[in-house]
Coordinates of C-alpha atoms in Angstrom, one line a residue:
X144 CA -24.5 9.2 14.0
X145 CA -25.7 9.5 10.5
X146 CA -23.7 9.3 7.3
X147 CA -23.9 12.0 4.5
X148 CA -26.4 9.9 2.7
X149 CA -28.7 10.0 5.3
X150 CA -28.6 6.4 6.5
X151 CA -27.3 5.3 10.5
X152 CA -23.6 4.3 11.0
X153 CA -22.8 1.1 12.7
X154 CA -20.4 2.9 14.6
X155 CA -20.5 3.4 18.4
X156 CA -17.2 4.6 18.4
X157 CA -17.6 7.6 16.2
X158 CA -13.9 9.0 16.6
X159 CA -12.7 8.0 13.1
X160 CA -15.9 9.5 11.5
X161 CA -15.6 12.6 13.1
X162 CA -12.2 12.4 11.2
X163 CA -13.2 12.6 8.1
X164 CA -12.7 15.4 5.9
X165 CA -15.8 18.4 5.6
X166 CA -18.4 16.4 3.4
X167 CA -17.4 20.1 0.5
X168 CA -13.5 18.7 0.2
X169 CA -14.5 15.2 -0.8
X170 CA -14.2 13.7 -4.0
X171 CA -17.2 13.0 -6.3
X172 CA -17.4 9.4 -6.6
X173 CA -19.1 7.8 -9.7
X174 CA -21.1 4.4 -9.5
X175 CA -22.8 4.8 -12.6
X176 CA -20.6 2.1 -14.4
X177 CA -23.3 -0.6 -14.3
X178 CA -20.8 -3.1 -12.4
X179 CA -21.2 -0.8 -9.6
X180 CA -24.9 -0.5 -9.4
X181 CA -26.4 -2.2 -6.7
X182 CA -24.6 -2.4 -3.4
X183 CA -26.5 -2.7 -0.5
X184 CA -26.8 0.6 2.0
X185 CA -25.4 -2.3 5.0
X186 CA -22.4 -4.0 4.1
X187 CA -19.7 -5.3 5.5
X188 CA -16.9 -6.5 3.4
X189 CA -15.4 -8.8 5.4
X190 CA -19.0 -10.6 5.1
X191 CA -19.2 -9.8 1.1
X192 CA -16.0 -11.3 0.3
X193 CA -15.7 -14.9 2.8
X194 CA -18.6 -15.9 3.3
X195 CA -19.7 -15.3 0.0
X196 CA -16.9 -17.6 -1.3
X197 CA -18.2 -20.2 1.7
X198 CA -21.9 -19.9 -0.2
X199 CA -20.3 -19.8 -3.7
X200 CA -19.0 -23.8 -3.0
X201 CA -15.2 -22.7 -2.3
X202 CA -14.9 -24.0 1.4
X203 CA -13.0 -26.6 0.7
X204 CA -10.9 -25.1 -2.1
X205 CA -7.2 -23.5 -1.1
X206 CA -7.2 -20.1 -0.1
X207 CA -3.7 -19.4 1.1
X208 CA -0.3 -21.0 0.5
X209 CA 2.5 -20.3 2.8
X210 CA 5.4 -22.1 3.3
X211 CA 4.7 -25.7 4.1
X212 CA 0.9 -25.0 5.5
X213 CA -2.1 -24.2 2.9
X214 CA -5.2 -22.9 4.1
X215 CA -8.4 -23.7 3.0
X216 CA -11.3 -21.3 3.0
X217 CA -13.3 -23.0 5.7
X218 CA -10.3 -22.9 8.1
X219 CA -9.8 -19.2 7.4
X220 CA -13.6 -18.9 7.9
X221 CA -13.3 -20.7 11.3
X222 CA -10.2 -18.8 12.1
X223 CA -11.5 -15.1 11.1
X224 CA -14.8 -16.0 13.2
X225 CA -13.1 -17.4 16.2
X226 CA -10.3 -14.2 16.4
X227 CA -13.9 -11.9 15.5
X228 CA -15.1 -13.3 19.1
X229 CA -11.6 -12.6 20.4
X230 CA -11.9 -9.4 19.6
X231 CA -15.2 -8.6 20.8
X232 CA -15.5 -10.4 24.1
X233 CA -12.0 -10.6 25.2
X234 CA -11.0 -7.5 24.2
X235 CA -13.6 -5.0 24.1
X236 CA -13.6 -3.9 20.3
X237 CA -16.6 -2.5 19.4
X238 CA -18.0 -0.9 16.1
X239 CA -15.6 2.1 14.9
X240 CA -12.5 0.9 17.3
X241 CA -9.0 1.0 15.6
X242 CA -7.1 -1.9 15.7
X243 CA -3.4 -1.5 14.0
X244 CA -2.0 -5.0 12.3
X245 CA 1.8 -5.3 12.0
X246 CA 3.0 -8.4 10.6
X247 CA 4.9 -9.8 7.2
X248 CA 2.5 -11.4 4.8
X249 CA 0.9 -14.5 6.4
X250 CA -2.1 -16.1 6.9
X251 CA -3.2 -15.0 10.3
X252 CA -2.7 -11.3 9.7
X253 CA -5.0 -12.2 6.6
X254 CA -7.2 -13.2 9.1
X255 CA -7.1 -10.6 11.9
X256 CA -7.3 -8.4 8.8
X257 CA -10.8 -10.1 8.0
X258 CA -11.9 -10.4 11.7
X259 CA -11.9 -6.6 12.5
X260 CA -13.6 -5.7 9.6
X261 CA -16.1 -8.4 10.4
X262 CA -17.1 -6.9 13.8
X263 CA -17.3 -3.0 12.3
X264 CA -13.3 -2.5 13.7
X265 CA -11.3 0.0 11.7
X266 CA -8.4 -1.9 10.3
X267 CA -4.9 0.5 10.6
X268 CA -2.7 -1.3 8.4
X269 CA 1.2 -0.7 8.7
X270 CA 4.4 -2.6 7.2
X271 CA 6.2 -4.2 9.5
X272 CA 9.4 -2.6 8.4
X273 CA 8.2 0.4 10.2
X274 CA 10.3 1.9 13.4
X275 CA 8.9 3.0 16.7
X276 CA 8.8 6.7 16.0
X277 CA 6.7 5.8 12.7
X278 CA 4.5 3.7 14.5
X279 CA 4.3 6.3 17.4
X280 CA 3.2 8.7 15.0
X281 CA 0.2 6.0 13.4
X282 CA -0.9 5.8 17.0
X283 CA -1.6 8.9 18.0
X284 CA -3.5 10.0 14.7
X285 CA -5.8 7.3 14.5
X286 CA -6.0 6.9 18.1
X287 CA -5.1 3.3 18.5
X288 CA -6.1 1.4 21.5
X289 CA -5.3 -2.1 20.4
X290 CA -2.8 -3.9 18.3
X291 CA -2.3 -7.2 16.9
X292 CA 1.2 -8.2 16.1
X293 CA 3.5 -11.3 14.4
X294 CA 5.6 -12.1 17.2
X295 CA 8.5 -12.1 14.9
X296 CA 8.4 -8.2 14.4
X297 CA 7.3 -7.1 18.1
X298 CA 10.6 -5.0 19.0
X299 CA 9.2 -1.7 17.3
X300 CA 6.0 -2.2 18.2
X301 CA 6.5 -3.0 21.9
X302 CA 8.9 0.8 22.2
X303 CA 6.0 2.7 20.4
X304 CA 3.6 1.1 23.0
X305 CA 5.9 1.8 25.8
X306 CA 5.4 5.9 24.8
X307 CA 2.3 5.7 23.4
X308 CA -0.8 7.2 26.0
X309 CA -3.3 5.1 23.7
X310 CA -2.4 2.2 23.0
X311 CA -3.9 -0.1 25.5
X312 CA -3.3 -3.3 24.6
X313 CA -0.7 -5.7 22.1
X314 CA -1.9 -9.0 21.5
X315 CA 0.9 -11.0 19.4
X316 CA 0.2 -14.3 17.1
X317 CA 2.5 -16.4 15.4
X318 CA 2.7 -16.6 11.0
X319 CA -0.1 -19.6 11.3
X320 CA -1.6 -19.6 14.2
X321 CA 0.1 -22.7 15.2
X322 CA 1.0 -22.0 19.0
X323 CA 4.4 -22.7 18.4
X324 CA 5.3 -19.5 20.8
X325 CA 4.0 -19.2 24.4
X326 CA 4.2 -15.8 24.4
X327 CA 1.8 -15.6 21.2
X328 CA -1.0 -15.0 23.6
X329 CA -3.9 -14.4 20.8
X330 CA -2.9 -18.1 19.2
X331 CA -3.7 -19.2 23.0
X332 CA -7.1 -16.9 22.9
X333 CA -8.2 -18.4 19.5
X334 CA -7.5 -22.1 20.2
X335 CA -9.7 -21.4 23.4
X336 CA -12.4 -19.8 21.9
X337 CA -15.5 -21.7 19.2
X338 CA -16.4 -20.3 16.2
X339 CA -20.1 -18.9 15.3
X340 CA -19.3 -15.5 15.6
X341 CA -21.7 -13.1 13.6
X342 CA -21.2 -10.3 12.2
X343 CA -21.9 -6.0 12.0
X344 CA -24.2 -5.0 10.0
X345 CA -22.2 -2.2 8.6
X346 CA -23.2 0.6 6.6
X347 CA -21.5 0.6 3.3
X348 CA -19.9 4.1 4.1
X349 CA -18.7 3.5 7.2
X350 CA -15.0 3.2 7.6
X351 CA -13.6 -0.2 7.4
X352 CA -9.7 0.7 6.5
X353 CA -7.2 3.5 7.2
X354 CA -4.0 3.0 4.7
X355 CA -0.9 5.3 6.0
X356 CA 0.8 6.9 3.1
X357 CA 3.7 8.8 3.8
X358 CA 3.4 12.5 3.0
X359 CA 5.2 15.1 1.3
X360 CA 5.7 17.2 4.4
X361 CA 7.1 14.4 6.2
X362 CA 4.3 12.9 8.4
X363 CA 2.6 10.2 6.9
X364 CA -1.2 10.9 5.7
X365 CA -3.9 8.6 6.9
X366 CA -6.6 7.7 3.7
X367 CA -9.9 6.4 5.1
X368 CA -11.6 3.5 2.8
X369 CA -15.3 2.4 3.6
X370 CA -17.0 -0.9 3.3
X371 CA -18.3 -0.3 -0.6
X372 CA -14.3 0.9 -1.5
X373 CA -13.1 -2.6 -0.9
X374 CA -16.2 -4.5 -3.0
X375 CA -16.5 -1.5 -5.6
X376 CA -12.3 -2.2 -6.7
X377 CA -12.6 -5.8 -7.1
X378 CA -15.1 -4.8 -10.1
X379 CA -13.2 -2.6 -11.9
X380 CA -9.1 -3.0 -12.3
X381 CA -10.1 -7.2 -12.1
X382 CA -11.9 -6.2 -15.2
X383 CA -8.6 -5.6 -17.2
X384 CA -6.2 -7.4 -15.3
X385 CA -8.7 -10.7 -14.5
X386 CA -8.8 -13.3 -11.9
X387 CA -10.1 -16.6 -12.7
X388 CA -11.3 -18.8 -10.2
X389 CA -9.0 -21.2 -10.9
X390 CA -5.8 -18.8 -10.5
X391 CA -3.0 -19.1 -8.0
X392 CA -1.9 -15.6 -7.3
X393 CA 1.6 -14.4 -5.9
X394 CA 3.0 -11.0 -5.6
X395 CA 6.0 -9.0 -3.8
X396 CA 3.9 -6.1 -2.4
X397 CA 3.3 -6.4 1.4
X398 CA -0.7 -6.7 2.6
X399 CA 0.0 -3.4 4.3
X400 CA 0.2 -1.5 0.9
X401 CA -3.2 -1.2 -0.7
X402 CA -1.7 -2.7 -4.0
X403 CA -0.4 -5.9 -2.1
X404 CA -4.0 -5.8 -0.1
X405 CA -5.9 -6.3 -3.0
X406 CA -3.7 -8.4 -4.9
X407 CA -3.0 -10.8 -2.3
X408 CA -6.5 -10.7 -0.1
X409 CA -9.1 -8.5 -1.6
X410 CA -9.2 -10.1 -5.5
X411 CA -8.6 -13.9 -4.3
X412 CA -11.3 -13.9 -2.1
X413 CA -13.7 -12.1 -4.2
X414 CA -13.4 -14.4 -7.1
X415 CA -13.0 -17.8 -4.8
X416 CA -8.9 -18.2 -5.9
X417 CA -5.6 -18.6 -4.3
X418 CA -2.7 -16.7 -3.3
X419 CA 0.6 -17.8 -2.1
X420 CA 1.7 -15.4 0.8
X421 CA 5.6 -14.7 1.1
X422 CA 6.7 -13.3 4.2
X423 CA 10.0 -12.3 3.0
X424 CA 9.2 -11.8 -1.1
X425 CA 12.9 -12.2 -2.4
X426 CA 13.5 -12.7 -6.0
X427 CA 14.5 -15.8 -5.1
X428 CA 11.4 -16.8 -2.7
X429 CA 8.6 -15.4 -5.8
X430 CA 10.4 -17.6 -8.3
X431 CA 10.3 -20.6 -5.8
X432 CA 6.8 -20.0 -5.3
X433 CA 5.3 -19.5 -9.0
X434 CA 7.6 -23.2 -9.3
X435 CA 6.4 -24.6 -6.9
X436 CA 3.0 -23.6 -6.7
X437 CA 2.4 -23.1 -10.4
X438 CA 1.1 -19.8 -10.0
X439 CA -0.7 -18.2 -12.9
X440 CA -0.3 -14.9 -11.9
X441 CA 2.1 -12.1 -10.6
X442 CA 1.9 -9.0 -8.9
X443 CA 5.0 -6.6 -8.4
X444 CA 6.9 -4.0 -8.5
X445 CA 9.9 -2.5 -11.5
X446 CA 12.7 -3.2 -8.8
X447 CA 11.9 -6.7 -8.0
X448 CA 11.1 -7.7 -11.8
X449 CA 14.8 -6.1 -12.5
X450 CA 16.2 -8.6 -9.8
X451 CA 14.2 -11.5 -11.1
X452 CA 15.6 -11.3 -14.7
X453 CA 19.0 -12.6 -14.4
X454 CA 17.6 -15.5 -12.3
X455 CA 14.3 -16.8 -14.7
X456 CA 16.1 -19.1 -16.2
X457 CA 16.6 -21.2 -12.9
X458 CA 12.9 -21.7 -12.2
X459 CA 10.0 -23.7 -13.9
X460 CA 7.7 -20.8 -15.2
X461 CA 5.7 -22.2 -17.2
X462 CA 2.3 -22.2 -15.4
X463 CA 2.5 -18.2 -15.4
X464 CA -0.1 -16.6 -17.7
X465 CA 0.2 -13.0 -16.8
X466 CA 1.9 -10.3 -14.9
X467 CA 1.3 -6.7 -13.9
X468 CA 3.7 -3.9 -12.3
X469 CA 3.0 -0.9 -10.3
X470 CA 4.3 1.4 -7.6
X471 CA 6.8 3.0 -10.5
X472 CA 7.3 3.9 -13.4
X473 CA 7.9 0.3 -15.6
X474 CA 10.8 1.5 -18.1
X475 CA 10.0 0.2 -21.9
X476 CA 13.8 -1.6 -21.8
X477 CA 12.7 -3.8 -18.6
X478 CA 9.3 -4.6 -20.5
X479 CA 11.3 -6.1 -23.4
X480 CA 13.9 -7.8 -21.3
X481 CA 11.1 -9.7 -19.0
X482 CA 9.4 -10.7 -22.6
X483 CA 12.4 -12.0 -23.9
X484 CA 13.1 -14.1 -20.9
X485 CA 9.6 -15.5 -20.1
X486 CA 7.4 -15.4 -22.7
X487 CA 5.4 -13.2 -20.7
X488 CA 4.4 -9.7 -21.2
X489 CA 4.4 -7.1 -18.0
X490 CA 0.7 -5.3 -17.5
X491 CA 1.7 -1.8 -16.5
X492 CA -0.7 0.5 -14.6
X493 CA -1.0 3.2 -11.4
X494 CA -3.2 3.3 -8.6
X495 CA -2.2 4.5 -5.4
X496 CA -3.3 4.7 -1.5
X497 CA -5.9 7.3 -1.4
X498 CA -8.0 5.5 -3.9
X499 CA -7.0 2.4 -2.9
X500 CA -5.5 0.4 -6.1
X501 CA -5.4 0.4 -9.9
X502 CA -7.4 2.9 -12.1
X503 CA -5.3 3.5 -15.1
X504 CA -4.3 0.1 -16.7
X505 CA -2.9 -1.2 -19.7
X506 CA -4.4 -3.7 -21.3
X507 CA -4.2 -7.7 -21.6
X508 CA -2.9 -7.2 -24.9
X509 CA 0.0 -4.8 -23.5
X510 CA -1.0 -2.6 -27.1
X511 CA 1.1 0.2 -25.6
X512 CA 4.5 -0.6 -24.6
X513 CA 5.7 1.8 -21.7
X514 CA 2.3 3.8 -21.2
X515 CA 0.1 3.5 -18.5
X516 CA -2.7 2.6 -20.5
X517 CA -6.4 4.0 -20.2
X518 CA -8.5 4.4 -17.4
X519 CA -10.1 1.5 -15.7
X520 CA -13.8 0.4 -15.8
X521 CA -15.9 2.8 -13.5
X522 CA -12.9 5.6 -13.3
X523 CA -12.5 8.5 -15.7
X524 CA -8.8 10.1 -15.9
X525 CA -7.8 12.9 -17.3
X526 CA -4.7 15.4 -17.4
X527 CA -4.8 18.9 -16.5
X528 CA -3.3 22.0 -16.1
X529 CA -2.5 24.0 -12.2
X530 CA -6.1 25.6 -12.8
X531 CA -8.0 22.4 -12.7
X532 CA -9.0 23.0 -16.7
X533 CA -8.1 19.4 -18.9
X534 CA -5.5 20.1 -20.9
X535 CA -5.2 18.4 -24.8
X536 CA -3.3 15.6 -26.0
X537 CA 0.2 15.5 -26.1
X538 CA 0.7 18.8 -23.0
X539 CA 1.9 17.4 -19.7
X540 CA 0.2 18.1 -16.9
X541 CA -1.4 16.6 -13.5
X542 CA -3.2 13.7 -13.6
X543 CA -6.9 13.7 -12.0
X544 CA -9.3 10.9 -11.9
X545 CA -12.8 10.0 -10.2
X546 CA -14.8 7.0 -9.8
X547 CA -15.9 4.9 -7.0
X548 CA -13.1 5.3 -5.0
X549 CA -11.3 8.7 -3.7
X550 CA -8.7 10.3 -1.3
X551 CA -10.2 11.2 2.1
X552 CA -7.1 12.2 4.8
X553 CA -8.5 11.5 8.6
X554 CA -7.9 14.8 10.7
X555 CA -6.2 16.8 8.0
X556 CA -8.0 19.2 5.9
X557 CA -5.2 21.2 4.8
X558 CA -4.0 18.2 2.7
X559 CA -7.3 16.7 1.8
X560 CA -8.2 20.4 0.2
X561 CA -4.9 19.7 -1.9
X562 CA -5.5 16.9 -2.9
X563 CA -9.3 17.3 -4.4
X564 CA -10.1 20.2 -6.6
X565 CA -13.1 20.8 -8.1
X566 CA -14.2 17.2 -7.3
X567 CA -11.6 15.2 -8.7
X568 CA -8.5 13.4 -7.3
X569 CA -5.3 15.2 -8.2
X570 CA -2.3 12.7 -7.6
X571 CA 0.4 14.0 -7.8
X572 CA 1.6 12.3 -10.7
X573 CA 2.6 14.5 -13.8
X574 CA 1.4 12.5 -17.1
X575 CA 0.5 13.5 -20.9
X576 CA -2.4 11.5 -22.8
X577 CA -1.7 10.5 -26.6
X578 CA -3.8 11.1 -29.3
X579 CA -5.2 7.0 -28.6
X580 CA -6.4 8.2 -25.1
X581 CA -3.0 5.9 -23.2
X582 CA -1.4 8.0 -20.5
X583 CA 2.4 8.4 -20.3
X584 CA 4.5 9.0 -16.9
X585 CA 6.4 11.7 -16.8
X586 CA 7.5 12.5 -13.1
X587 CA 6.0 13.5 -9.9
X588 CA 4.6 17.4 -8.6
X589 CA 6.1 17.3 -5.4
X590 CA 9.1 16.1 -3.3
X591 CA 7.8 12.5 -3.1
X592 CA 10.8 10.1 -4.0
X593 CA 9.9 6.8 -5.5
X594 CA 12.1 3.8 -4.7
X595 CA 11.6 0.4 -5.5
X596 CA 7.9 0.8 -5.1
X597 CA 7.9 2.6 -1.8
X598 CA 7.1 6.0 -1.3
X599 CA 9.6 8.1 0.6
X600 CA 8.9 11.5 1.9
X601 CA 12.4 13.8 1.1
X602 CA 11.3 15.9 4.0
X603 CA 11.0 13.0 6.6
X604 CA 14.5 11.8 5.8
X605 CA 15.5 15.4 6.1
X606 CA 14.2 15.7 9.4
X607 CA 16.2 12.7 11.0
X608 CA 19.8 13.2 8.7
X609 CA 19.8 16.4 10.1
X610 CA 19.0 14.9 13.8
X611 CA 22.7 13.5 13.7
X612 CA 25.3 15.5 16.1
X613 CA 27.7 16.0 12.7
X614 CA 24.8 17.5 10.2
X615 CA 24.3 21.4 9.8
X616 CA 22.1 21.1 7.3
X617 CA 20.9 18.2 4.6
X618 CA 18.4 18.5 1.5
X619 CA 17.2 15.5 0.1
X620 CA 16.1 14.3 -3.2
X621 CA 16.1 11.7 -5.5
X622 CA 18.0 10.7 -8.4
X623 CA 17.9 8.2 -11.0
X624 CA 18.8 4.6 -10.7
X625 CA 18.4 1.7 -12.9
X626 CA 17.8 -0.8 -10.2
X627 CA 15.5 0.7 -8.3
X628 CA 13.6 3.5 -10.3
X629 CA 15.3 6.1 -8.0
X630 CA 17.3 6.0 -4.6
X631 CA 17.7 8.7 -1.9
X632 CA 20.4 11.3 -2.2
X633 CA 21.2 13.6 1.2
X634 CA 23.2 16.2 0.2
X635 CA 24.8 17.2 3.4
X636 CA 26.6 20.6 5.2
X637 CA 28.8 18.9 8.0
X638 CA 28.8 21.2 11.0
X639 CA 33.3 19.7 10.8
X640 CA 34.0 19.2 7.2
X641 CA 37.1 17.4 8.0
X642 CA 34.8 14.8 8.8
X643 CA 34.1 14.1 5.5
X644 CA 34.6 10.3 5.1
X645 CA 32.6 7.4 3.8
X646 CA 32.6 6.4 7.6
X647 CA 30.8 9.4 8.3
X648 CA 28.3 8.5 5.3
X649 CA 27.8 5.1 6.7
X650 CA 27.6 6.6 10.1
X651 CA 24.4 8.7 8.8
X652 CA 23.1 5.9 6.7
X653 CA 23.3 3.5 10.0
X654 CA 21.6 6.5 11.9
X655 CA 18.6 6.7 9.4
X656 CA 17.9 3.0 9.3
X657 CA 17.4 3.4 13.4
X658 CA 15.0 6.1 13.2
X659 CA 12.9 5.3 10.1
X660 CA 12.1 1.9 8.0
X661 CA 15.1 0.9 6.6
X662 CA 14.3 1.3 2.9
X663 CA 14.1 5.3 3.3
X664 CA 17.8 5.7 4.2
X665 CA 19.8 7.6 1.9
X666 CA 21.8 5.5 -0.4
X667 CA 23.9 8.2 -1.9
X668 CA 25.5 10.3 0.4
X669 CA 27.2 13.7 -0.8
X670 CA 29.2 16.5 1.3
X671 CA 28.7 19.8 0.2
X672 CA 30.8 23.2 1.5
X673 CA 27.2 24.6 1.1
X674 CA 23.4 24.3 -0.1
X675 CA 22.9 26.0 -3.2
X676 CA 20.0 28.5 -2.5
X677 CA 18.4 30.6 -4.9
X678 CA 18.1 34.5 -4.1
X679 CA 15.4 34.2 -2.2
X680 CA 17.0 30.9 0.5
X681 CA 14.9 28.3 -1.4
X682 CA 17.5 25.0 -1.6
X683 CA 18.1 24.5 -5.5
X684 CA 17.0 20.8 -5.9
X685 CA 17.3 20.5 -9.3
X686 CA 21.1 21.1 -8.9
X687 CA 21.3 18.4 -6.2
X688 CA 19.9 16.4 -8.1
X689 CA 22.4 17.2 -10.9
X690 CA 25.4 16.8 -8.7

C-alpha cells in the first residue's frame, strides 16, 4: 500500500487506511512554518518523542507523578518496550491493527498508549466513563480486535465485548503496573517478558491515532491522526503556551481527549518534563497535586476552574506560573475572579479533536481578556460566511482554519465533506475577528451542546430519553448555566401526563446515565403537553431553549 505522497505504508493491516476519506475531501495541510520543515518521510512518534528524551539525557529525570509512585523516563522506556513485545509476540498485533485503551489517567495506560504506537498499532483512545453501547459502537467502526483495559473500569468494557463479533481479546492492567490484581493478566505478561523491543519504521502519514468525537447526528465520529500530527502539534500551540524542561505539568482533561493527550503525554515527553497524572481530577485532587508537587503549570477546563475558586485559598500555589483553559467558552467574569484569587492569569484558546489540539491561542500576556486570541504558529484561521468566502472584521460567521493538522472521519464521507470545504477545516464554531486580528466566541452551528468541557451530541441523548417506556417524544438542547458553561435540557411529551413528577424526571435521568456516559444525562428535565413545531414539523429549539 502506498500513501498519497507516493511513499510505502508500514501497514500490513491496511483496514484503517482504506478508511480514510477520498484523498479530494481532505484538508490542505500547511508545513511551510519553518518549525515544521523537516520531518522525516518514516516516523514513528512513539520513537520521536521517548527515546529522544532517553538520548536528550532525561532517563533519569521524573516523567510521571501519580499518587505515591513517580516514574522516571527509563522505567517508562522499559515498560513501553517490554508491553511493545507483549503486544507483538503474545498477542499478534501487527502494523495497522486497532488496539482500544480504556483506563483513567495513569501511568500504564501512558504506556500501552506509547507501546502501540511503537509497533505501527493504531491507538483507539476512549474515556473510561463510556458505557457498553458507546463502546459497542467504537468497536465496530474501527474494527477492534484487541483491548487493553484498567481493571478498575472493566464492567462496560467486558458487556461490549460480550456482543461485540470483533473484539477478540481484553487484556486488563492495574494503574502501575504493580501486580497487585491476579486477574490483571497483562501486569503478569509484562513482568514476564525483557525489554529490547524495537520498533516500526512508520511512515509519517500512516495512522497512529483515531480520537472518537461525538457527532451531531448522534453517533460519535472517528478523526484519524498520523505519525507527523502528534510531532507537528508539539511545535506550534507549545510555542505560545511553552513547556520548559524543568516544568511539572497537571491538568483535569482525561488522556482520552486530544486536549488532555497532549497536555498530559504528548508536550511532557517532547520537551523532557513532568506531569502529574490524576485518575479522578477533582477540584480537590488538582489543588492537592499543584501543592504537593509544585507544579508550574495547569491545563483545564471553565467548569473545573469555577469549582477550584472558592477552594484556592486552602492550597499552597505558589509554584504555579501559568494556566490555560479550553473545551468552552472561558467567560471574562471567571478570568477576573481566578486572577484575583491566584495571581495568575487564565490562557484561553480552542482546538478540538479533528485537528487534534490548540490552534487559536491567546497569548502569555493574556492582552485580550475573553477572546480566543490569534491563530497559533503554523495554522491560519479565519471567519467566514455559509459560502466559504472570509468575511470582514467585526461579522460573525464560521470559523475555518488549516495548518499541519486537519479533520479526517474513518469510513464517513458524508461528514468529512461537511466538515472540509474548499480545503479548509470548518468547525463548527461561530466566531467574529476584531479589528486586532483576536477571535471572539460566539456559539456553535449545529446541535452540539457543550458541558463542562465535554461534547454532547443533543440527538444521542434524544435517542435513549425517548427509549424510556413513559416518553412519546423528547427534544433536547442546551441552555445556559454558570457552573458548567451549559447543561442538557430534555424537553419531554409523556405518552401519561399524569406522570409528571420529579420521580419521573429522576427516573429518566437514572435511565440515561445506564445507557450513555454519565455526564450526557439531562440535568434539566421539563414536561411539555406538546413540542412546539413550526409549520412545516421542524421542533422549535430556540423556544425550548427559552422555556
Amino acid at each position: 500500500m502506498r500513501l498519497p505522497g507516493g511513499l510505502p505504508s508500514a501497514h500490513r493491516d491496511p483496514f484503517i487506511a482504506a478508511q480514510l476519506p477520498p484523498r479530494e475531501l481532505w484538508p490542505r495541510f500547511d508545513y511551510s512554518a519553518p518549525h515544521l520543515r523537516g520531518y522525516p518521510d518514516r516516523l514513528n512518534a512513539s520513537v520521536a518523542l521517548l527515546d529522544a528524551a532517553i538520548d536528550a539525557g532525561a532517563a533519569d529525570r521524573p516523567v510521571f507523578f501519580y499518587e505515591d509512585v513517580a516514574w522516571t523516563y527509563r522505567h517508562l522506556f522499559d515498560r513501553v518496550q517490554r508491553i511493545a513485545r507483549v503486544l507483538v509476540e503474545q498477542f499478534g498485533v501487527v502494523p495497522g491493527t486497532r488496539v482500544l485503551l480504556r483506563s483513567p489517567n495513569t501511568p500504564m495506560v501512558a504506556a500501552c498508549w506509547l507501546a502501540v504506537a511503537r509497533v505501527g498499532g493504531v491507538v483507539v483512545n476512549t474515556m473510561p466513563l463510556l458505557r457498553a453501547r458507546e463502546l459497542s459502537f467504537i468497536l465496530d467502526k474501527a474494527q477492534v480486535r484487541l483491548a487493553l483495559c484498567e481493571i478498575g473500569v472493566a464492567e462496560d468494557l467486558a458487556a461490549a465485548a460480550a456482543q461485540s463479533p470483533v473484539l477478540e481479546r481484553v487484556s486488563y492492567f492495574t494503574a502501575t503496573c504493580d501486580g497487585s490484581r491476579a486477574d490483571a493478566d497483562l501486569d503478569r505478561r509484562v513482568a514476564a517478558t525483557p525489554a529490547g523491543a524495537g520498533s516500526v519504521a512508520t511512515a509519517a502519514d500512516d495512522v497512529a491515532l483515531v480520537s472518537f468525537t461525538s457527532g451531531t447526528t448522534g453517533n460519535p465520529k472517528g478523526a484519524a491522526h498520523f505519525h507527523r500530527d502528534l510531532l507537528a502539534v508539539t511545535d506550534c500551540w507549545p510555542r505560545v503556551y511553552t513547556v520548559a524542561r524543568d516544568e511539572v505539568v497537571v491538568g483535569s482533561p482525561t488522556l482520552a481527549f486530544t486536549y488532555g493527550l497532549a497536555a498530559s503525554l504528548l508536550y511532557p515527553l517532547r520537551y523532557q518534563a513532568s506531569a502529574v497524572l490524576l485518575p479522578r481530577p477533582t477540584p480537590e485532587a488538582i489543588l492537592g497535586a499543584v501543592a504537593r508537587h509544585r507544579a508550574t503549570s495547569l491545563y483545564s477546563v471553565p467548569t473545573s476552574y469555577q469549582a477550584m475558586l472558592p477552594l484556592v485559598w486552602n492550597y499552597d500555589l505558589s509554584s504555579l506560573r501559568k494556566c490555560t483553559s479550553a473545551g468552552e467558552n472561558l467567560r471574562q467574569r471567571l478570568f477576573r475572579d481566578w486572577e484575583e484569587a491566584t495571581g495568575r492569569r487564565i490562557v484561553n484558546g480552542l482546538g478540538t479533536t479533528e485537528m487534534l489540539t490548540h490552534f487559536v491561542s491567546e497569548s502569555m500576556p493574556v492582552a485580550c481578556v475573553g477572546s480566543m486570541g490569534h491563530a497559533v504558529p503554523g495554522y491560519t484561521a479565519r471567519v467566514i460566511d455559509d459560502a466559504g468566502r472570509p468575511l470582514p472584521w467585526g461579522e460573525r460567521g464560521r470559523l475555518a482554519v488549516i495548518g499541519p493538522t486537519g479533520c479526517r472521519y474513518i469510513g464517513d464521507p458524508e461528514r468529512q465533506q461537511a466538515a472540509v470545504q474548499n480545503g479548509w477545516n470548518v468547525t463548527g464554531d461561530l466566531c467574529e475577528q476584531d479589528p486586532e486580528g483576536c477571535f471572539w466566541y460566539v456559539d456553535r452551528t449545529d446541535d452540539m451542546i457543550i458541558s463542562s468541557g465535554y461534547n454532547i451530541s443533543a440527538q444521542e441523548v434524544e435517542r435513549v430519553v425517548c427509549d424510556h417506556p413513559k416518553v412519546q417524544a423528547c427534544a433536547v438542547v442546551g441552555v445556559p448555566d454558570p457552573a458548567r458553561g451549559n447543561v442538557v435540557r430534555a424537553c419531554i411529551v409523556l405518552r401519561d401526563p399524569a406522570e409528571r413528577s420529579d420521580a419521573t424526571a429522576r427516573e429518566v435521568q437514572d435511565y440515561v446515565k445506564s445507557v450513555l456516559a454519565p455526564y450526557k444525562y439531562p440535568r434539566d428535565v421539563r414536561f411539555l403537553d406538546e413540542l412546539p413545531k413550526t409549520a412545516t414539523g421542524k421542533i422549535q429549539r430556540y423556544r425550548l431553549r427559552e422555556a
